């Protein structure tokens, strides 16, 4: 099958003409920098419950934005009416906003210079656009999933869902960069719930399949074994409902990638965003313990910890050719041998810390992390696919489990929370198994693990080999004011941690 | 592609209804404008003015076995764009399966202001605020403080029309402000924030002074271990927790045994005492200062919304009355399943305590030894059966001794259930307009709540975060 190209229903839109009009008007009005972004994002959400399609919703977000630097201040405006007149008006509004902002801008805006890419295109790696598949076919699949789950004796109710996104962007700026891109991603899922008749306790068991930058083939091909998981989940739920409640205390943990990705996201991904480290998110998402003075000296974790930022990996949710400031995307080190060595940057952040680029020019560089979730929002520094690297000849999951005398094997994500400086976190999961003398010894329930970031990563004794490495992720990473949502992937191997604090969630509730 | 000139919202509604070839059609047009300012380190960072017009078309078609629906939304400002949405929604309905929530559509209601143009806002809403904010930056810089914050004002106008004769209009102003302050060594942090409808009641100088006062409270640092503390939750933190309790109150999932509102053995806990006597949790579209849509606006169906309920009138709804659970989030369909009243979600929430009186400051004065929180953060559900939530304290945990604030403690991770807290509180202030730090920015900003005193709030571990 040939690779999909740019969607002609997007390329037929008047993005180029409106961009030319808006940028010309911004330049006339004295903008020292101006960029134009035209976006069309298509979404479909389908949800089924107990054999019935409950939700079917299609949405399309279409519009454009003009961002300027004028008088040293940012100005941003957006609109949805696709006319030359409106493009000029939006450019004028952006400049007028910058004029209002100038009085409150005590530090003039600077942007790291970047190479010009004149009229380049990029399309993500997928075979079949899921939005081109008939809704009836997708709904039938989701309904079938819930019916299959409900054949399990322990299952009282079953739900399934499918998010699908097609994102098209055109970017142009006064320097001459023009990019046209297309990304496709989807997030399928299902969950079974049931109650133990003896105790009245109810619980759930969900799929651990990751969201991916793939097409419909993810649901019909060999990328994930849906049939096996659909058969397995009711049995796992039955086992969980009668499993013993965990005894709180210190345990060794073997953590599967389906759980560890989220710990990476919260305690490494967000903590190494330079805008957070410099205080730009202090009023909302928070700051970071990994402050700039710790670059090169902070022992983030044990020596087996190596983490990269990456916006190029195939099928990653944050993967793209060029970011929302026209910067070509990259791969770089964030933690090397356990030490903090890098941050995620956009052009404004790159300008503030030119030494990060390792250049003598003093001008700095971005590493391609600017992103806006729609034309109505301003691009900010957003997370790359931040991933923990495997040990090239590292152990299997079974070998890691065999090294544990008394511990817990953690699979799948569920509840998550971390403080505003990314120190203290608490996570639960889908499946917890007792490890006794190197062997799995039945399921546990009511488990949460709680730790401080550097203690946790410092306790990582071993990472698995490439055979244990999986790419997981989320569609719903939130940041910024006004709030924006981004999709991002995190790859990691199964890993072994020593002496982690385990809570019993029933005890925590005081019941 | 030809793009026509922009049409009015009402014209787009009428065009959609006439263009649809389905059995029935609902068109929801939402015109929105917003303006925001954001700052960090005593300088403005990002800002913007956004305009948008979104159109949702819900089509209804008879299919084998019942009525199917199709819901399609998009940015649209021309008749041609709306036509494309209508064609897609009509096709989706005809290809769909029977909707389990199918019911009679609401008919023949017209708003008196249907013909009015959309209300709007622009950057001028900050005219007086902006100049005072610039002054606040200068003062903070001179006094070794750093200010970070955000103001946002949005005005949306929703037009809902149907082939059954609905012509409903609702204008929703939504605004909020928040400011975080830190000392230049980044060892102390304070916050203030609130909701507003038009920024006429927001003063940047007062905002900055409040942050400065709270930073001064933190000049003495008092390290405390994890444990259970006599704790005053301010109205903002109570709003955080009550919003979680509200969002988790879906009738269907409760009826089917999946929430804290489920009765063991089957059904819901409606009629059971779930809070202390005097606890009242309710919503009311006409509540002064928290006015919100007085009819259902549903773009798609799910557990707590039904497209068949579009246009259904909303009024005061009691969720908890005198400690008794009296209502859950219902569609007409779930009400039929559960045999309970039709009580759809309303876009505001009020908690009142029967003998709650006075101010939070009076509660502080009456506390011998305890903690005063500023706000909660990163709240997530741990266990749905008890609605156990986890989260952090943020931007100021103040230590009270003999009725005075004597310093600031470290932050904590906490684990608590809002339903448990409605039973365990030992004191309450009068209810006041409040703003949820966790959910107010993007999801739910219209709340009125009291400060609550919890004698044994569970601080599970210490957070080093500042």
mmCIF file of C-alpha atoms in Angstrom, chain B residues 6 29-36 49-53 117-123 125-126 152-159 169-176 196-199 446:
data_model
loop_
_atom_site.group_PDB
_atom_site.id
_atom_site.type_symbol
_atom_site.label_atom_id
_atom_site.label_comp_id
_atom_site.label_asym_id
_atom_site.label_seq_id
_atom_site.Cartn_x
_atom_site.Cartn_y
_atom_site.Cartn_z
ATOM 1 C CA UNK B 6 -20.245 35.383 7.034
ATOM 2 C CA UNK B 29 -24.694 27.641 16.957
ATOM 3 C CA UNK B 30 -22.201 28.989 19.468
ATOM 4 C CA UNK B 31 -20.603 32.361 18.851
ATOM 5 C CA UNK B 32 -17.683 33.018 21.214
ATOM 6 C CA UNK B 33 -15.133 35.750 21.712
ATOM 7 C CA UNK B 34 -12.441 35.789 24.360
ATOM 8 C CA UNK B 35 -9.472 37.835 25.459
ATOM 9 C CA UNK B 36 -6.659 36.869 27.798
ATOM 10 C CA UNK B 49 -8.022 37.658 21.308
ATOM 11 C CA UNK B 50 -9.947 34.733 19.891
ATOM 12 C CA UNK B 51 -13.173 34.636 17.912
ATOM 13 C CA UNK B 52 -15.016 31.530 16.903
ATOM 14 C CA UNK B 53 -18.318 30.248 15.616
ATOM 15 C CA UNK B 117 -27.025 39.619 18.048
ATOM 16 C CA UNK B 118 -24.308 37.713 19.894
ATOM 17 C CA UNK B 119 -22.731 39.418 22.868
ATOM 18 C CA UNK B 120 -18.951 39.845 22.650
ATOM 19 C CA UNK B 121 -15.831 40.840 24.535
ATOM 20 C CA UNK B 122 -12.417 42.150 23.507
ATOM 21 C CA UNK B 123 -9.048 43.180 24.913
ATOM 22 C CA UNK B 125 -12.200 44.514 29.033
ATOM 23 C CA UNK B 126 -8.783 44.821 30.719
ATOM 24 C CA UNK B 152 -9.414 35.333 30.810
ATOM 25 C CA UNK B 153 -12.768 36.695 29.723
ATOM 26 C CA UNK B 154 -15.081 34.892 27.354
ATOM 27 C CA UNK B 155 -18.562 35.707 26.191
ATOM 28 C CA UNK B 156 -20.417 33.016 24.321
ATOM 29 C CA UNK B 157 -23.883 33.189 22.836
ATOM 30 C CA UNK B 158 -25.665 29.932 22.075
ATOM 31 C CA UNK B 159 -28.550 29.687 19.620
ATOM 32 C CA UNK B 169 -30.774 31.774 23.060
ATOM 33 C CA UNK B 170 -28.379 32.000 25.996
ATOM 34 C CA UNK B 171 -25.558 34.460 26.662
ATOM 35 C CA UNK B 172 -22.822 33.185 28.977
ATOM 36 C CA UNK B 173 -20.128 35.520 30.272
ATOM 37 C CA UNK B 174 -17.281 33.643 31.960
ATOM 38 C CA UNK B 175 -14.227 35.252 33.479
ATOM 39 C CA UNK B 176 -11.559 34.476 35.994
ATOM 40 C CA UNK B 196 -16.008 37.225 37.507
ATOM 41 C CA UNK B 197 -18.581 37.933 34.831
ATOM 42 C CA UNK B 198 -17.186 41.194 33.466
ATOM 43 C CA UNK B 199 -13.958 42.222 35.324
ATOM 44 C CA UNK B 446 -19.485 28.927 38.674
#
